[in-house]
mmCIF file of C-alpha atoms in Angstrom:
data_model
loop_
_atom_site.group_PDB
_atom_site.id
_atom_site.type_symbol
_atom_site.label_atom_id
_atom_site.label_comp_id
_atom_site.label_asym_id
_atom_site.label_seq_id
_atom_site.Cartn_x
_atom_site.Cartn_y
_atom_site.Cartn_z
ATOM 1 C CA MET A 800 200.794 130.508 -8.007
ATOM 2 C CA LYS A 801 203.282 131.831 -5.494
ATOM 3 C CA ARG A 802 206.937 130.837 -4.795
ATOM 4 C CA ILE A 803 207.920 131.211 -1.236
ATOM 5 C CA LYS A 804 211.580 131.256 -0.185
ATOM 6 C CA ILE A 805 211.877 129.827 3.285
ATOM 7 C CA GLU A 806 214.846 129.988 5.806
ATOM 8 C CA GLY A 807 215.241 127.383 8.556
ATOM 9 C CA MET A 808 214.032 124.116 6.993
ATOM 10 C CA MET A 809 216.587 121.503 7.596
ATOM 11 C CA CYS A 810 214.878 118.128 7.364
ATOM 12 C CA ASP A 811 211.844 116.123 6.169
ATOM 13 C CA HIS A 812 210.053 116.995 9.371
ATOM 14 C CA CYS A 813 210.455 120.691 8.450
ATOM 15 C CA VAL A 814 208.985 120.129 4.998
ATOM 16 C CA ASN A 815 206.053 118.125 6.427
ATOM 17 C CA ALA A 816 205.320 120.822 9.007
ATOM 18 C CA VAL A 817 205.342 123.677 6.403
ATOM 19 C CA SER A 818 203.408 121.477 3.946
ATOM 20 C CA LYS A 819 200.646 120.628 6.503
ATOM 21 C CA ALA A 820 200.407 124.196 7.642
ATOM 22 C CA LEU A 821 200.042 125.625 4.075
ATOM 23 C CA LYS A 822 197.489 122.923 3.214
ATOM 24 C CA GLY A 823 195.427 123.974 6.098
ATOM 25 C CA ILE A 824 194.903 127.644 4.611
ATOM 26 C CA GLU A 825 191.524 128.050 3.138
ATOM 27 C CA GLY A 826 191.715 128.531 -0.763
ATOM 28 C CA ILE A 827 195.062 126.735 -1.272
ATOM 29 C CA SER A 828 194.632 123.987 -3.737
ATOM 30 C CA GLU A 829 198.150 122.740 -4.204
ATOM 31 C CA VAL A 830 201.285 122.782 -2.018
ATOM 32 C CA ASN A 831 204.877 121.700 -2.917
ATOM 33 C CA VAL A 832 207.721 122.211 -0.529
ATOM 34 C CA ARG A 833 211.187 121.430 -1.470
ATOM 35 C CA LEU A 834 213.965 121.104 1.077
ATOM 36 C CA GLU A 835 216.788 121.336 -1.401
ATOM 37 C CA ASP A 836 215.436 124.680 -2.803
ATOM 38 C CA LYS A 837 214.235 125.890 0.539
ATOM 39 C CA GLU A 838 211.041 126.933 -1.051
ATOM 40 C CA ALA A 839 207.353 126.298 -1.317
ATOM 41 C CA VAL A 840 205.102 126.678 -4.325
ATOM 42 C CA VAL A 841 201.499 127.135 -3.679
ATOM 43 C CA GLN A 842 198.370 127.482 -5.981
ATOM 44 C CA GLY A 843 195.259 128.967 -4.788
ATOM 45 C CA LYS A 844 193.896 132.211 -3.349
ATOM 46 C CA ALA A 845 195.534 133.358 -0.068
ATOM 47 C CA SER A 846 197.062 136.669 0.848
ATOM 48 C CA GLU A 847 200.938 136.979 1.219
ATOM 49 C CA GLU A 848 200.296 138.102 4.744
ATOM 50 C CA ILE A 849 198.397 134.850 5.548
ATOM 51 C CA LEU A 850 201.094 132.657 3.882
ATOM 52 C CA LYS A 851 203.896 134.424 5.825
ATOM 53 C CA GLU A 852 202.043 134.219 9.141
ATOM 54 C CA THR A 853 201.262 130.533 8.684
ATOM 55 C CA ILE A 854 204.986 129.652 7.894
ATOM 56 C CA GLU A 855 206.353 131.796 10.685
ATOM 57 C CA LYS A 856 203.913 130.421 13.169
ATOM 58 C CA GLU A 857 205.711 127.004 12.421
ATOM 59 C CA GLY A 858 209.153 128.596 13.281
ATOM 60 C CA TYR A 859 210.528 129.326 9.972
ATOM 61 C CA THR A 860 211.496 132.640 8.214
ATOM 62 C CA VAL A 861 209.859 133.728 5.000
ATOM 63 C CA LEU A 862 212.592 135.480 2.818
ATOM 64 C CA SER A 863 210.393 136.315 -0.162
ATOM 65 C CA ILE A 864 207.125 135.682 -1.854
ATOM 66 C CA GLU A 865 206.779 136.012 -5.564
ATOM 67 C CA ASP A 866 204.025 135.586 -8.152
ATOM 68 C CA ILE A 867 204.615 132.959 -10.716
ATOM 69 C CA GLU A 868 202.795 133.288 -14.055
ATOM 70 C CA GLU A 869 201.137 130.088 -15.310
ATOM 71 C CA SER A 870 200.252 129.670 -18.872
ATOM 72 C CA GLY A 871 198.402 126.555 -20.378
ATOM 73 C CA ASP A 872 201.908 124.975 -21.201
ATOM 74 C CA ASP A 873 203.211 125.655 -17.759
ATOM 75 C CA LYS A 874 200.543 123.251 -16.341
ATOM 76 C CA LYS A 875 202.300 120.452 -18.201
ATOM 77 C CA SER A 876 205.933 121.381 -18.268
ATOM 78 C CA GLY A 877 206.297 124.329 -15.881
ATOM 79 C CA ILE A 878 207.224 124.734 -12.374
ATOM 80 C CA PHE A 879 205.087 121.722 -11.104
ATOM 81 C CA SER A 880 206.784 119.363 -13.488
ATOM 82 C CA LYS A 881 209.906 119.412 -11.409
ATOM 83 C CA PHE A 882 207.774 118.201 -8.462
ATOM 84 C CA PHE A 883 205.705 115.658 -10.339
ATOM 85 C CA LYS A 884 207.729 113.584 -12.682
ATOM 86 C CA LYS A 885 206.049 110.748 -14.536
ATOM 87 C CA LYS A 886 207.483 107.244 -13.879
#
């Protein structure tokens, strides 16, 4: 997984634009974009260069891209748990 810090997102339209663009990248299986954190977390295989180009083509600035380690427990209670809460 990769965490991408993004500058320039200001509303839900921005989140939707970035989400749609990232989901269109071949090899990406999950995308979660959070306006309040100004970041996207993606799972799948895509180069950092492709991720950056895709986001910047939408008009936003990529500040950083970092790898996130995922263990078996992280799948249930890790980074994605803050995006998908059971109701």
